[in-house]
C-alpha atoms as a PDB file:
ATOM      1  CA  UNK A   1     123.263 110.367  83.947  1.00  0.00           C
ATOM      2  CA  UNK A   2     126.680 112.088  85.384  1.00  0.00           C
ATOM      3  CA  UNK A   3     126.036 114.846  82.881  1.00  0.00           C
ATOM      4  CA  UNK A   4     122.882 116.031  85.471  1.00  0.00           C
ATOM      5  CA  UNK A   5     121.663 116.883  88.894  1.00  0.00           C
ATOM      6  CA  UNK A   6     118.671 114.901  89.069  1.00  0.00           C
ATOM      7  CA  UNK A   7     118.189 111.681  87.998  1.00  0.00           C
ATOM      8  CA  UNK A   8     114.942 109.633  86.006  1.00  0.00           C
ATOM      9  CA  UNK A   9     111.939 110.028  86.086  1.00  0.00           C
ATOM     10  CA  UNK A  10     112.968 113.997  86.182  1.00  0.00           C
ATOM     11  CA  UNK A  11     113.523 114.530  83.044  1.00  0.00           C
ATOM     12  CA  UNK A  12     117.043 116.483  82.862  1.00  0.00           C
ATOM     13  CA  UNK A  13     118.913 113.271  81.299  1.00  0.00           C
ATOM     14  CA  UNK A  14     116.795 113.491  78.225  1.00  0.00           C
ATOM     15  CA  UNK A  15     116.678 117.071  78.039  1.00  0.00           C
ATOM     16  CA  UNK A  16     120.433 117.190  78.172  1.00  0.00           C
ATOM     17  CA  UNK A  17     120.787 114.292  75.621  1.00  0.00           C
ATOM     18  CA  UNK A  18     118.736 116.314  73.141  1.00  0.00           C
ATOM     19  CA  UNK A  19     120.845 119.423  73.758  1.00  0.00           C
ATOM     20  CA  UNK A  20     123.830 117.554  72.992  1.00  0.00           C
ATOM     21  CA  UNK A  21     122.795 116.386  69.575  1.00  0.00           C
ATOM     22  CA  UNK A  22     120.876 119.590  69.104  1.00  0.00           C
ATOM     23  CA  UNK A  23     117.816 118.556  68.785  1.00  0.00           C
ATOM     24  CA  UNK A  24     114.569 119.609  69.332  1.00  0.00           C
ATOM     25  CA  UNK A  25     113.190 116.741  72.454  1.00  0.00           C
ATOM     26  CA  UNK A  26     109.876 117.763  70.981  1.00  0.00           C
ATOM     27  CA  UNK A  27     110.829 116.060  68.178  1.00  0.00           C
ATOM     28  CA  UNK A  28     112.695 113.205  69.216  1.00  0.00           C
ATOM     29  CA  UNK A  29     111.653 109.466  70.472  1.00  0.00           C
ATOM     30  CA  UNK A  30     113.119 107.222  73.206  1.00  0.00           C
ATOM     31  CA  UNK A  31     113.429 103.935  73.508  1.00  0.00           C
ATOM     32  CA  UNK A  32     112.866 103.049  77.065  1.00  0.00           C
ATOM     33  CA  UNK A  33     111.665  99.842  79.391  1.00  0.00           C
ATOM     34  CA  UNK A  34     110.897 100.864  82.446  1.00  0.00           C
ATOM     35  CA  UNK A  35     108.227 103.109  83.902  1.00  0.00           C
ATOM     36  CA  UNK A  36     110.574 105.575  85.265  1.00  0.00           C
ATOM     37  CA  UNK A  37     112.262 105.840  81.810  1.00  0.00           C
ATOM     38  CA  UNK A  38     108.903 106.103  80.432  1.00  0.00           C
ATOM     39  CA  UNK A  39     107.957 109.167  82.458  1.00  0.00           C
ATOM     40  CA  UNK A  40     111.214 111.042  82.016  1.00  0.00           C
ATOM     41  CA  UNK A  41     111.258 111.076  78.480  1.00  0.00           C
ATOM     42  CA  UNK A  42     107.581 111.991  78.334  1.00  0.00           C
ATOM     43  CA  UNK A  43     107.903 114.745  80.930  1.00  0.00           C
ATOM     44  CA  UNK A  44     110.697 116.196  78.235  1.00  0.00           C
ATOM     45  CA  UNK A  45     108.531 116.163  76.052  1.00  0.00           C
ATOM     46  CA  UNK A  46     109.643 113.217  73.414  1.00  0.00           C
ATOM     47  CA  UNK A  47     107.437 110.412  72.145  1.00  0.00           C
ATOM     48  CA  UNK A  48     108.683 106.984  73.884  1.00  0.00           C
ATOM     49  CA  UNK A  49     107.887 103.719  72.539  1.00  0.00           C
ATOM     50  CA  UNK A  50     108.222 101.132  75.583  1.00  0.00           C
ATOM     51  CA  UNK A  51     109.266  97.809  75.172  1.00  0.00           C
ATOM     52  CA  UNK A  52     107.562  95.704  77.470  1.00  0.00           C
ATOM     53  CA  UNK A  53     109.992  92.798  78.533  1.00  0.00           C
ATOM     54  CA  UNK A  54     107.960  91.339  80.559  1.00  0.00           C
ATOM     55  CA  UNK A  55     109.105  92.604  84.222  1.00  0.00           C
ATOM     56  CA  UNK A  56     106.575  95.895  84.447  1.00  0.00           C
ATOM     57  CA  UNK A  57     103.543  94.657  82.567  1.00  0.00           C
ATOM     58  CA  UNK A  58     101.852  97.122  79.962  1.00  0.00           C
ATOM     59  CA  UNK A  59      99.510  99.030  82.761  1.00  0.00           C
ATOM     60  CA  UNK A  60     102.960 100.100  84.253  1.00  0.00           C
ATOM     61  CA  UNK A  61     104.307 101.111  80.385  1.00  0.00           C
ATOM     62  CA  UNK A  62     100.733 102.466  79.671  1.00  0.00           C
ATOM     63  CA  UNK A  63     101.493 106.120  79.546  1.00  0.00           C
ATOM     64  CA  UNK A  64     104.449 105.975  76.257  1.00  0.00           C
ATOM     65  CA  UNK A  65     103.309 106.761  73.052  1.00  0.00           C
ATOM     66  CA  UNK A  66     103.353 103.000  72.429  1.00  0.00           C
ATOM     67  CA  UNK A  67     104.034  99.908  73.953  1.00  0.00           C
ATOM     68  CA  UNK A  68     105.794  96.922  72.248  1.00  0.00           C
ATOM     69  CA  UNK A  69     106.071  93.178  73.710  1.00  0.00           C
ATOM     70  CA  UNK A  70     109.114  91.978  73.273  1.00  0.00           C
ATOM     71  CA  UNK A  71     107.764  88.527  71.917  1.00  0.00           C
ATOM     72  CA  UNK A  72     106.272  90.441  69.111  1.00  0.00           C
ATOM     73  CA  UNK A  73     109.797  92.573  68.548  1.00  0.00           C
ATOM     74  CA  UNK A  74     111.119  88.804  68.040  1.00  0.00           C
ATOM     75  CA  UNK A  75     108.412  87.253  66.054  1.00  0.00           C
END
């Protein structure tokens, strides 16, 4: 987050992250939990798989690519 001007939901962290492993964000997922996270990485383009732990709800979490509970991730 130092490494930009403007923080999430813009999304100039992600971009930046991509350009530093150069990568294409296009083709590149995040991992995020939150619904700012959710709409940075999406607004750079990547697919974002949400993990819903339990503080947003999965309306909130609704717009990444998919949405995981964490009681499913741990069975």
């Amino acid at each position: 987050a130092d490494d930009v001007a403007r923080p999430k939901p813009d999304p100039d962290v992600y971009l930046r992250a991509a350009q530093l492993l150069g990568v294409d964000p296009t083709r590149s997922l995040a991992i995020e939990d939150t619904p700012t996270g959710v709409a940075a990485a999406r607004a750079a383009g990547m697919r974002v798989v949400a993990v819903d732990r339990g503080y947003f709800g999965f309306h909130a979490l609704a717009h990444a690519t998919r949405v995981v509970d964490v009681i499913d991730a741990h069975g």
